[in-house]
Coordinates of C-alpha atoms and ligand atoms in Angstrom, one line a residue:
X1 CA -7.4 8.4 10.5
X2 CA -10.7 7.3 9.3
X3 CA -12.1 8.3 6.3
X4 CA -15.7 7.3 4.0
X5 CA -15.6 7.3 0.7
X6 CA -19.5 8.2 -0.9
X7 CA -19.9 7.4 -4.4
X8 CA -22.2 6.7 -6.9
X9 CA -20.0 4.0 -9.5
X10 CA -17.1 1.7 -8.4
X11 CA -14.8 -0.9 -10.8
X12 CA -15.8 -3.2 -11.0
X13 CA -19.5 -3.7 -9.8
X14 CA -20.8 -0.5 -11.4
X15 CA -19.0 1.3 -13.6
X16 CA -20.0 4.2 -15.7
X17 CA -16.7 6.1 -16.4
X18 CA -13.6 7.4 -15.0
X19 CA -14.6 8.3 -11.5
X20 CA -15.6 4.4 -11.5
X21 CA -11.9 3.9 -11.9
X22 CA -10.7 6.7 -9.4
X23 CA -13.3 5.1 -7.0
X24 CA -11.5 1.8 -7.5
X25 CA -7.8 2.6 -6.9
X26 CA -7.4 6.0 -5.1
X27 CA -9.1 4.2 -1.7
X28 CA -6.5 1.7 -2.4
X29 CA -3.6 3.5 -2.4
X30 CA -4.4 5.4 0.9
X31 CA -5.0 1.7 2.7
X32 CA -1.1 1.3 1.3
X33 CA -0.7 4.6 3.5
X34 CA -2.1 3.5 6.7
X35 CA -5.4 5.6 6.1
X36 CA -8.2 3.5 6.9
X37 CA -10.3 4.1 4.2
X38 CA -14.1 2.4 3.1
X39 CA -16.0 3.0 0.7
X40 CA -20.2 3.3 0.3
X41 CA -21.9 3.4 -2.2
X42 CA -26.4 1.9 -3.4
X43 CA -26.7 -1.3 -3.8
X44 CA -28.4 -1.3 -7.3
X45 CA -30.1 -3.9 -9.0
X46 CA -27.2 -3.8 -11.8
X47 CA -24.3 -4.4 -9.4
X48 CA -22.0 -7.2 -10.6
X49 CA -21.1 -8.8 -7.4
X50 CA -19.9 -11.7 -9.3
X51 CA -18.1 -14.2 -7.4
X52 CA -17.4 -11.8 -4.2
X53 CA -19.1 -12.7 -1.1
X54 CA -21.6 -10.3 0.4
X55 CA -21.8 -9.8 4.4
X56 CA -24.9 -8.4 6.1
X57 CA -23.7 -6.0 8.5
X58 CA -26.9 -4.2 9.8
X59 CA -30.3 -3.4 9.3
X60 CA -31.6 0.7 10.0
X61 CA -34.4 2.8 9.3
X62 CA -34.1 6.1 7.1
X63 CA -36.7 8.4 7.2
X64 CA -37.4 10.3 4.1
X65 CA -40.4 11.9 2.4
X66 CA -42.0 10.9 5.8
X67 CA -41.9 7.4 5.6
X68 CA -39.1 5.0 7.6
X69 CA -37.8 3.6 5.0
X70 CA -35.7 0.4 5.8
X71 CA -31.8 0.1 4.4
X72 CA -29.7 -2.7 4.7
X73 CA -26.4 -2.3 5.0
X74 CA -24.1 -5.2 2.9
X75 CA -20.3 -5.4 3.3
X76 CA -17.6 -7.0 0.2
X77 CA -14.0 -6.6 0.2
X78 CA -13.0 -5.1 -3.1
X79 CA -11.5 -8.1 -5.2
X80 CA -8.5 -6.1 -6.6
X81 CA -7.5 -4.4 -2.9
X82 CA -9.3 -5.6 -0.1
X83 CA -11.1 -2.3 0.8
X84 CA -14.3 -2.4 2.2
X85 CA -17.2 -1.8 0.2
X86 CA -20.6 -0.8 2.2
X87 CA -23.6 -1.3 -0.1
X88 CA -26.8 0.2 0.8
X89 CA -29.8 -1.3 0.2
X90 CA -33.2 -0.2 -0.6
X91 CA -36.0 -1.5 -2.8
X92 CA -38.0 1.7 -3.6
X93 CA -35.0 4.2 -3.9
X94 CA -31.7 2.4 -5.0
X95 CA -32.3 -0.6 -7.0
X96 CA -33.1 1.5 -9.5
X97 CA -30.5 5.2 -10.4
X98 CA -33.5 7.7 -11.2
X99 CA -31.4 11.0 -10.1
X100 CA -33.0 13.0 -7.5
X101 CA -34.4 10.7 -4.7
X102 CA -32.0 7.9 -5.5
X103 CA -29.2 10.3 -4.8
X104 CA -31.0 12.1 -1.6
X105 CA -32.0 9.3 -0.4
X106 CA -28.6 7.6 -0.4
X107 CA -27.2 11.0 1.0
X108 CA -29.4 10.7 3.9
X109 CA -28.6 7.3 4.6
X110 CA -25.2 7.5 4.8
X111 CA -25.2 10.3 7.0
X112 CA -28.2 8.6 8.6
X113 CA -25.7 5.7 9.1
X114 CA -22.8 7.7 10.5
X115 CA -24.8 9.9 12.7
X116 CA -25.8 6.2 14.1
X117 CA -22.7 4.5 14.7
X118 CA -24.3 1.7 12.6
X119 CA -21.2 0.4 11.3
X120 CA -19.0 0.6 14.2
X121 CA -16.7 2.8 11.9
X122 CA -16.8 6.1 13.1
X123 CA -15.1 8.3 10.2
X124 CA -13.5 11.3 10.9
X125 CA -14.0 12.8 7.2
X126 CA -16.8 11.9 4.7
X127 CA -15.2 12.4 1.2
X128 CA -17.7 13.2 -1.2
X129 CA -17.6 12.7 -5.4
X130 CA -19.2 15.0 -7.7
X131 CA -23.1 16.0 -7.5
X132 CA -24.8 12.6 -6.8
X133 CA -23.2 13.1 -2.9
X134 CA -23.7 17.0 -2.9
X135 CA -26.1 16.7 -0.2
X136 CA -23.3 14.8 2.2
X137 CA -21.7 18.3 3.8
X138 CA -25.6 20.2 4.5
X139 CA -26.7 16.9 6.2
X140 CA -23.6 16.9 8.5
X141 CA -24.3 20.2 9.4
X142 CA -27.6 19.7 9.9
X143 CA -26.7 17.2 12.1
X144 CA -24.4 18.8 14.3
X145 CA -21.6 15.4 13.9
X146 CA -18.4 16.1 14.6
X147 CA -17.2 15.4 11.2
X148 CA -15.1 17.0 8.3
X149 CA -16.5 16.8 4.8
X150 CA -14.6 17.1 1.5
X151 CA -16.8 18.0 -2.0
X152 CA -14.8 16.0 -4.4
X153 CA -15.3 17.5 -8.3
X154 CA -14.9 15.3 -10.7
X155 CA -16.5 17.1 -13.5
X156 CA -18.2 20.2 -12.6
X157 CA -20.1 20.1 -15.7
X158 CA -23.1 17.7 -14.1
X159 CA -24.0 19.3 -11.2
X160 CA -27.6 17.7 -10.4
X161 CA -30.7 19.8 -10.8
X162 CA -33.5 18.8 -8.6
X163 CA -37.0 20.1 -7.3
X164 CA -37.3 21.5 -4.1
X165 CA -39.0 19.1 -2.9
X166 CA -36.4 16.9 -1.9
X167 CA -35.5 19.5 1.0
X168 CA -38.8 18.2 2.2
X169 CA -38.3 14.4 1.7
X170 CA -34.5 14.9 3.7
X171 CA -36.6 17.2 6.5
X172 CA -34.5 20.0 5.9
X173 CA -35.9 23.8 6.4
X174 CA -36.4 25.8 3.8
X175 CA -35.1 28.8 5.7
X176 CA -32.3 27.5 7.3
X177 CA -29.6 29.1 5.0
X178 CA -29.7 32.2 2.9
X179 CA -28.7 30.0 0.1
X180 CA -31.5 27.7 0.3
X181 CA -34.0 30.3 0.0
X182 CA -32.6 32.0 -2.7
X183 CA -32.8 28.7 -4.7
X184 CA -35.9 28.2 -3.6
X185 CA -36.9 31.1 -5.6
X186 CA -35.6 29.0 -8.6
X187 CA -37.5 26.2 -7.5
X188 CA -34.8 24.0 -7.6
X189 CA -32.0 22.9 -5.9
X190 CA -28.6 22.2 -7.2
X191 CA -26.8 19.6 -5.5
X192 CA -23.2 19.8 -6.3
X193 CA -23.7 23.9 -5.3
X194 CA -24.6 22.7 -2.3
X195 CA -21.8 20.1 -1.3
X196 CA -19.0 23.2 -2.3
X197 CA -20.6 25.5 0.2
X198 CA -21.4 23.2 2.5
X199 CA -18.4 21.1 2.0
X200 CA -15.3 22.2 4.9
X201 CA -12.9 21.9 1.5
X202 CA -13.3 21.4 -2.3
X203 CA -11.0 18.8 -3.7
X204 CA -10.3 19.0 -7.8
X205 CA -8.7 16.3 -10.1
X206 CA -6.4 18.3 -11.5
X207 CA -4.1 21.6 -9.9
X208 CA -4.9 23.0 -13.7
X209 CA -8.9 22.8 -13.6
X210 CA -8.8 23.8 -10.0
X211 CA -8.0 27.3 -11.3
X212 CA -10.0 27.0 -14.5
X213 CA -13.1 26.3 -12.9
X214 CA -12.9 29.8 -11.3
X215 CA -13.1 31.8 -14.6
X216 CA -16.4 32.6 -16.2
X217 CA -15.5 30.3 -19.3
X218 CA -15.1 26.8 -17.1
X219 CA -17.0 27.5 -14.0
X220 CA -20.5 26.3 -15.6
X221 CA -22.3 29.5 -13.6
X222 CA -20.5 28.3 -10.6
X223 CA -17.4 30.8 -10.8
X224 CA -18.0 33.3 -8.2
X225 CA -19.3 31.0 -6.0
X226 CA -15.9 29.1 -6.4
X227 CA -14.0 32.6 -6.1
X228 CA -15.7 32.8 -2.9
X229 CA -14.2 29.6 -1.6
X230 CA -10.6 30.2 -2.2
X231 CA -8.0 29.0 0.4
X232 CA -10.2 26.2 1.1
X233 CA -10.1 24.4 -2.9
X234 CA -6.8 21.8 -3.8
X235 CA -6.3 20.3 -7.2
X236 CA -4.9 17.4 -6.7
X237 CA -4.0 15.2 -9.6
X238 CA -5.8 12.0 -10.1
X239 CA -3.7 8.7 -10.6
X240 CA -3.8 5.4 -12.5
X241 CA -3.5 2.2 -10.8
X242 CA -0.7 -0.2 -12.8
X243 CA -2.8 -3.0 -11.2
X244 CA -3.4 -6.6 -12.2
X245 CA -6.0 -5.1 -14.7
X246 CA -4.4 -4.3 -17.1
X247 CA -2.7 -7.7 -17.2
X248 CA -5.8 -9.5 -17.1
X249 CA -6.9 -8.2 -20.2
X250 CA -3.4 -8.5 -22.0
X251 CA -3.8 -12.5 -21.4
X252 CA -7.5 -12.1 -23.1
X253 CA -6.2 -10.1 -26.2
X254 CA -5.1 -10.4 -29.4
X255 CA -2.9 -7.5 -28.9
X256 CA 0.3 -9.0 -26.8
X257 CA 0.7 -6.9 -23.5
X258 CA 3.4 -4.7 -24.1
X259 CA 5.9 -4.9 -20.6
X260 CA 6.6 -1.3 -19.0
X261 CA 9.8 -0.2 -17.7
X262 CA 9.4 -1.4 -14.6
X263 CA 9.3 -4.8 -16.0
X264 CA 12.8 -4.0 -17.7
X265 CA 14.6 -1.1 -15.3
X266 CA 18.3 -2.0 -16.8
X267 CA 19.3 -1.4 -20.1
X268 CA 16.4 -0.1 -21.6
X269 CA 18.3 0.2 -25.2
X270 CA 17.8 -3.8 -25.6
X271 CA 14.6 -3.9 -24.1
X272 CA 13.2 -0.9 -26.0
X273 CA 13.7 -2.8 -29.0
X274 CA 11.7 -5.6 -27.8
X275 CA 9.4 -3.1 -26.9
X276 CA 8.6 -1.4 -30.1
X277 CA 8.5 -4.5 -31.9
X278 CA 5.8 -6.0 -29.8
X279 CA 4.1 -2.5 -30.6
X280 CA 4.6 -3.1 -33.8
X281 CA 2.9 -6.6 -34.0
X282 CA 0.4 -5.8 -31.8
X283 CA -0.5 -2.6 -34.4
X284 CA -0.8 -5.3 -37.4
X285 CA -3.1 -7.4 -35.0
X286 CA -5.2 -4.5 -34.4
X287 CA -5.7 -3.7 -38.2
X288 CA -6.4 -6.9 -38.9
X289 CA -8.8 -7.1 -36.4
X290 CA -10.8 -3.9 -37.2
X291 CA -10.4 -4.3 -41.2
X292 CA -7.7 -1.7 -41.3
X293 CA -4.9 -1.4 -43.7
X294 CA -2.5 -3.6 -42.4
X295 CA 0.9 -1.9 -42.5
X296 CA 3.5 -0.7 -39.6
X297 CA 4.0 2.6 -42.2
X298 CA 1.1 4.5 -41.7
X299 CA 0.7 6.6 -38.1
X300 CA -2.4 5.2 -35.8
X301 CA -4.3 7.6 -33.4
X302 CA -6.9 6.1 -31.6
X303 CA -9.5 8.5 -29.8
X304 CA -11.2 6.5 -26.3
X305 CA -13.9 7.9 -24.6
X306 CA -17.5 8.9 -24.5
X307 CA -19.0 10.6 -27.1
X308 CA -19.7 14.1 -25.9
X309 CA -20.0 16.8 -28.0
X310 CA -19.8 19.3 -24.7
X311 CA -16.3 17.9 -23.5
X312 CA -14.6 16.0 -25.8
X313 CA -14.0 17.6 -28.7
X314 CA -15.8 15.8 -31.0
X315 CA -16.3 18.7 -33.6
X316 CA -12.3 19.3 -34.1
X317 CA -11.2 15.6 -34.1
X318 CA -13.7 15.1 -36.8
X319 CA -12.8 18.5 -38.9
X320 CA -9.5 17.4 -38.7
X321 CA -9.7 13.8 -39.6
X322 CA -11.7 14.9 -42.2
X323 CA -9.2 17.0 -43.7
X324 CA -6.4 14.7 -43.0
X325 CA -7.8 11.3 -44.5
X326 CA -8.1 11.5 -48.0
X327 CA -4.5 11.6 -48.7
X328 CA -4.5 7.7 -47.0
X329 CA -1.4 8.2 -45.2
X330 CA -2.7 8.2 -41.8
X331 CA -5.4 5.9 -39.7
X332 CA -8.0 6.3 -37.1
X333 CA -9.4 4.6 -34.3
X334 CA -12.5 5.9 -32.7
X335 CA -13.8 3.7 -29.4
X336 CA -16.9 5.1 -27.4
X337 CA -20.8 5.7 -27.4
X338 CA -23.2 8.7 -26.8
X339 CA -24.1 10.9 -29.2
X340 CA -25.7 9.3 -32.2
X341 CA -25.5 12.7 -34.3
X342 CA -21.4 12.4 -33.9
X343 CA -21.9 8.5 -34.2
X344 CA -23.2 9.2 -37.6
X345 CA -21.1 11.7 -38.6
X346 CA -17.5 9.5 -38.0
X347 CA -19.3 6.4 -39.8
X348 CA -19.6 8.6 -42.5
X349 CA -15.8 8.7 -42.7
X350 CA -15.9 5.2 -42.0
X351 CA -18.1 4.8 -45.6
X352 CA -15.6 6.4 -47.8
X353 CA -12.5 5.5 -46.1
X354 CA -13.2 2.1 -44.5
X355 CA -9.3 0.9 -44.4
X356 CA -8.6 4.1 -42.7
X357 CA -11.0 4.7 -40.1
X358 CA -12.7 2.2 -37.7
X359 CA -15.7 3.0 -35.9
X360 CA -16.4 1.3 -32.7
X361 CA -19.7 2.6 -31.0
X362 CA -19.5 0.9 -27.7
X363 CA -17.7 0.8 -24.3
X364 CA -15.3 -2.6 -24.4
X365 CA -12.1 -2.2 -21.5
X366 CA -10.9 -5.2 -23.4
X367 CA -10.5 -3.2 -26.9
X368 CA -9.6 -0.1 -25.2
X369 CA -6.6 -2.1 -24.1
X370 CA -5.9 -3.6 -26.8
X371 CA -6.1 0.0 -28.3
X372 CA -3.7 1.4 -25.9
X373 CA -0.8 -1.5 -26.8
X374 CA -1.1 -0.9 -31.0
X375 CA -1.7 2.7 -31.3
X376 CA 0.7 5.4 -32.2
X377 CA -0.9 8.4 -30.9
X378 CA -3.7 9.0 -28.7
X379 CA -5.9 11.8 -29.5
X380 CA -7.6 14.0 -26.6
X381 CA -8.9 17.2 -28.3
X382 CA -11.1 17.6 -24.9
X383 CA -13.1 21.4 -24.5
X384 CA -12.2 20.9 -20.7
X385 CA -10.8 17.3 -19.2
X386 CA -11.0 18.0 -15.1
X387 CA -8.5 15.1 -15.3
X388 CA -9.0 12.8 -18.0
X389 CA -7.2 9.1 -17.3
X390 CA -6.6 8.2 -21.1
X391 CA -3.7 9.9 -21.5
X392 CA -1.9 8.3 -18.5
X393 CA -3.3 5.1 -19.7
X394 CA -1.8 5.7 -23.0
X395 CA 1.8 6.4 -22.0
X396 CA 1.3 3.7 -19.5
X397 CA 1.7 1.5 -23.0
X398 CA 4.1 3.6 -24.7
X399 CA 1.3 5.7 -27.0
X400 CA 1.9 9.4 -27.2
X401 CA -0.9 11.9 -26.8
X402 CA -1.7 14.6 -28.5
X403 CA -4.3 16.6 -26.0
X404 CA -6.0 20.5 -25.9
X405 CA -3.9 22.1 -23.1
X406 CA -6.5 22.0 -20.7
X407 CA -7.4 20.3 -16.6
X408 CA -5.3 17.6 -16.2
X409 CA -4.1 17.1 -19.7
X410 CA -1.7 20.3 -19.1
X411 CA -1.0 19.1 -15.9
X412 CA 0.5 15.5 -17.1
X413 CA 1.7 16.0 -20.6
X414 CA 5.1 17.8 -21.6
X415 CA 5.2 18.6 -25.3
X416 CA 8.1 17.5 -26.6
X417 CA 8.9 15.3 -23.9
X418 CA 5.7 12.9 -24.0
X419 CA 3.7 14.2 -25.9
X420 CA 2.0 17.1 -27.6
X421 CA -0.3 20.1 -26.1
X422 CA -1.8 22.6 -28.6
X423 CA -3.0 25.7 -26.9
X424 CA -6.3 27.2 -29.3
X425 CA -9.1 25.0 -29.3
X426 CA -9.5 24.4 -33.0
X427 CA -9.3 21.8 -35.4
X428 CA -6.6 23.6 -37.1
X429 CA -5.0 23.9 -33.9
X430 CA -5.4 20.3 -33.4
X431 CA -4.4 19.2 -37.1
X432 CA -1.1 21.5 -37.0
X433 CA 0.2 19.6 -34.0
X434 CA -0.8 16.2 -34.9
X435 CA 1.1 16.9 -38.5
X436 CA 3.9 17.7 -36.7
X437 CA 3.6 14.7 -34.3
X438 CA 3.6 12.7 -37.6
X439 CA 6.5 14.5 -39.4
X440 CA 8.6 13.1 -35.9
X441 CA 7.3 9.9 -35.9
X442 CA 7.7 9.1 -39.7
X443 CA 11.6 11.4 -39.8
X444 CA 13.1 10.8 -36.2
X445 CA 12.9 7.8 -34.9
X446 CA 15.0 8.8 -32.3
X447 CA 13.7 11.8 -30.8
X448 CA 10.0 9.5 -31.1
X449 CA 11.4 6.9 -29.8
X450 CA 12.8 8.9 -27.0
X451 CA 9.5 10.3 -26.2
X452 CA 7.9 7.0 -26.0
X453 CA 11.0 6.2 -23.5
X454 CA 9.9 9.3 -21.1
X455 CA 6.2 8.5 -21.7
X456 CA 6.7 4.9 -20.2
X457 CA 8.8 7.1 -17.0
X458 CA 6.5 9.2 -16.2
X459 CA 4.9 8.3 -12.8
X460 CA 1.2 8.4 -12.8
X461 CA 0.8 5.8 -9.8
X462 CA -1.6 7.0 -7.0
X463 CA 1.1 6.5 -4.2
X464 CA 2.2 9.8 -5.0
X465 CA -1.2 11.5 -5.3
X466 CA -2.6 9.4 -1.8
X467 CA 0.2 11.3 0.2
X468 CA -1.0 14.4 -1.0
X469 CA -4.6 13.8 0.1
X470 CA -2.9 12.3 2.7
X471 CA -1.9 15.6 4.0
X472 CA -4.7 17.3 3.4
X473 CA -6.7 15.0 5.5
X474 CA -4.1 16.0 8.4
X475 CA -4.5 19.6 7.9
X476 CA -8.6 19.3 7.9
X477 CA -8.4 17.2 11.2
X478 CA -6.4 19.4 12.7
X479 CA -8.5 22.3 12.1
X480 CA -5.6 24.4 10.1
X481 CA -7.9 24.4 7.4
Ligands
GLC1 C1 -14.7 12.7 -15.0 C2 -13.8 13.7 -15.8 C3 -12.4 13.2 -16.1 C4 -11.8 12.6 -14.8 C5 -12.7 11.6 -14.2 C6 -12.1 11.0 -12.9 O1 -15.1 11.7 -15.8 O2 -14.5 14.1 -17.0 O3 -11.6 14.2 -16.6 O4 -10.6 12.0 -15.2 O5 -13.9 12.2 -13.9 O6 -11.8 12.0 -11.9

């Protein structure tokens, strides 16, 4: 079973966000399976090759926007897993990521590629990720190969508006399909619409958003056309990868890595001791670190991710802290960059209550891990999280979350068990649930500290997630989907 792997950001040459991750460790776990799996993805001027050697496989010629434009195609074996890594190669469309041609252009030369046998990998499925490899599934067609295509959706909220003019740069009619005309009349063309129709299945991170994203209130316009597809879309949970990683950046920390259960199977009783005081340590180091009160009394909630007011509920974690700071009984971490309205508005916390909150406007893995090992809570009042990866990370080190029951949050958090949903969307919502969190954590240690036990249990590894694509794969190969 051969499969290609087209995507736009891989850990750790290019990464932008969480599909970087996914892009990283979910080929790897289907190698584990016997899948032979590579990955492609431009060759941009920003990729960190670092100390990984580069192979030159082959040199081709892509036409697009008339012109033969010459690609060349460079091979690495990813450092953490061995996988291979294909990096296209060209000056005018891929050093740099400008969104339309960069992505047609790399569309067209990997199916360019394929339909050429350049690599002497003939793939039997091209698994395409979110809009920036939406073209993938029409090109095959157009094509005529023999191959299956899979529309991965990642986030169905960036769905790549371009002009229709790229269906002339990638020599496709107009005409050909009834959907092409009719966004023709819009005079654009949307390219994650067009990997789900043309795609021969729809793959979601999450069996909760793979219903969501069929109701008027998720689907981003895309709804009926969704509806339309049914039978043929799987939510499949995404995994984390317990890799070396995370170890890495432990030895680099203040924080002390904090060892899982795996690293302590028998007699957890003793070893959860040892545990929660390393927590607690590593929560004092923290403080310190940011300028925080240093105390093991009050509760820590850190919020990771990018600022974006549209998804990650960045109105109702700030309503809330708001309301909830001024009695200094509880403290805040924010981590993340983007919106510099919300950027402004948290450091305006941060001016009045500077022991309680600590702003962080950047992206730093290193602090997010160190993060992850001190914190008490982890706070995810997403809109809409297609998967979201923090909160597995987060009970990966023993921190509970507190998430919007939505996507994948509803799919891998139990309240109660490890950790805490709230249903409305609202900060009061939000703030009745984390108070209640609190009241546990400060009043039973033992039902919190059981939580933190089936938080560290819960299996988030990919192995069990690859099997499921696993199958799917089968079933597309042999034609029973
Ligand atoms: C996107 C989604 C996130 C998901 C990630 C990886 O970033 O917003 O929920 O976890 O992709 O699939």
């Amino acid at each position: 079973m051969k499969i290609l792997f087209a995507v736009w950001e891989i850990d750790p040459f290019f990464k932008f966000g969480g599909l970087g991750d996914v892009a990283r460790a979910f080929p790897a776990a289907l190698k584990d399976l016997g899948v032979d799996i590579r990955i492609t993805i431009p060759f941009y001027k920003a990729v960190k090759l670092g100390r990984n050697r580069k192979k030159l496989l082959c040199r081709l010629r892509v036409e697009y926007a008339g012109r033969k434009e010459k690609v060349e195609i460079y091979e690495v074996a990813h450092p953490l897993n061995n996988v291979p890594v294909y990096f296209l190669k060209n000056k005018k469309y891929l050093d740099i990521v400008s969104a339309a041609d960069t992505f047609a252009f790399f569309d067209k030369a990997v199916v360019d590629i394929v339909k050429n046998n350049s690599l002497d990998f003939q793939p039997d499925i091209i698994q395409c990720n979110d809009h920036h490899t939406g073209m993938i599934p029409l090109l095959v067609k157009e094509n005529k190969l023999n191959i299956k295509t899979i529309m991965t959706i990642h986030n169905l909220a960036y769905q790549g508006f371009n002009s229709k003019e790229v269906l002339d740069k990638l020599g496709i009619e107009h005409t050909k399909s009834r959907l092409i005309r009719w966004e023709i009349k819009r005079r654009q063309i949307n390219f994650l619409m067009e990997g789900i129709i043309h795609a021969d299945a729809v793959t979601t991170v999450s069996p909760t958003y793979a219903q969501e994203i069929m109701t008027e209130e998720f689907g981003m316009g895309l709804e009926e056309l969704l509806r339309g597809k049914e039978g043929r879309i799987f939510g499949i949970l995404n995994g984390i990868s317990a890799d070396t990683r995370y170890k890495y950046h432990g030895k680099l920390n203040t924080c002390e890595f904090v060892q899982r259960k795996s690293e302590f199977k028998n007699n957890f009783g003793e070893h959860l001791k040892f545990f929660l005081e390393k927590k607690r340590k590593n929560k004092l180091l923290l403080q310190r670190k940011l300028g925080l009160r240093a105390t093991s009394k009050l509760p820590l909630s850190c919020f990771i991710g990018r600022l974006d007011p549209a998804q990650k509920g960045l109105d109702i974690l700030h309503k809330m802290i708001r309301k909830v700071i001024d009695s200094e009984d509880n403290q805040f971490v924010i981590l993340g960059s983007g919106n510099i309205d919300w950027q402004k508005r948290f450091e305006w916390l941060y001016k009045f209550y500077p022991k309680y909150i600590s702003c962080n406007f950047k992206f730093d893995e290193g602090l997010a891990h160190e993060i992850y090992e001190a914190s008490d809570f982890i706070l995810i009042p997403s809109k809409f999280e297609p998967c979201g990866l923090i909160q597995m990370l987060g009970m990966y080190f023993g921190t509970i979350p507190i998430a919007h029951r939505t996507g994948g949050l509803a799919d891998s958090i139990k309240t109660y068990y490890n950790g805490f949903l709230f249903d409305r969307y609202s900060s009061v919502a939000l703030r009745n649930t984390y108070e209640r969190a609190v009241e546990i954590w400060k009043k039973d240690r033992k039902k919190f500290e059981e939580m933190v036990v089936n938080a560290l249990n819960t299996d988030f590894s990919w192995d069990l997630r690859a099997k499921e694509y696993r199958e799917l794969y089968e079933k597309l190969i042999s034609g029973s989907i």
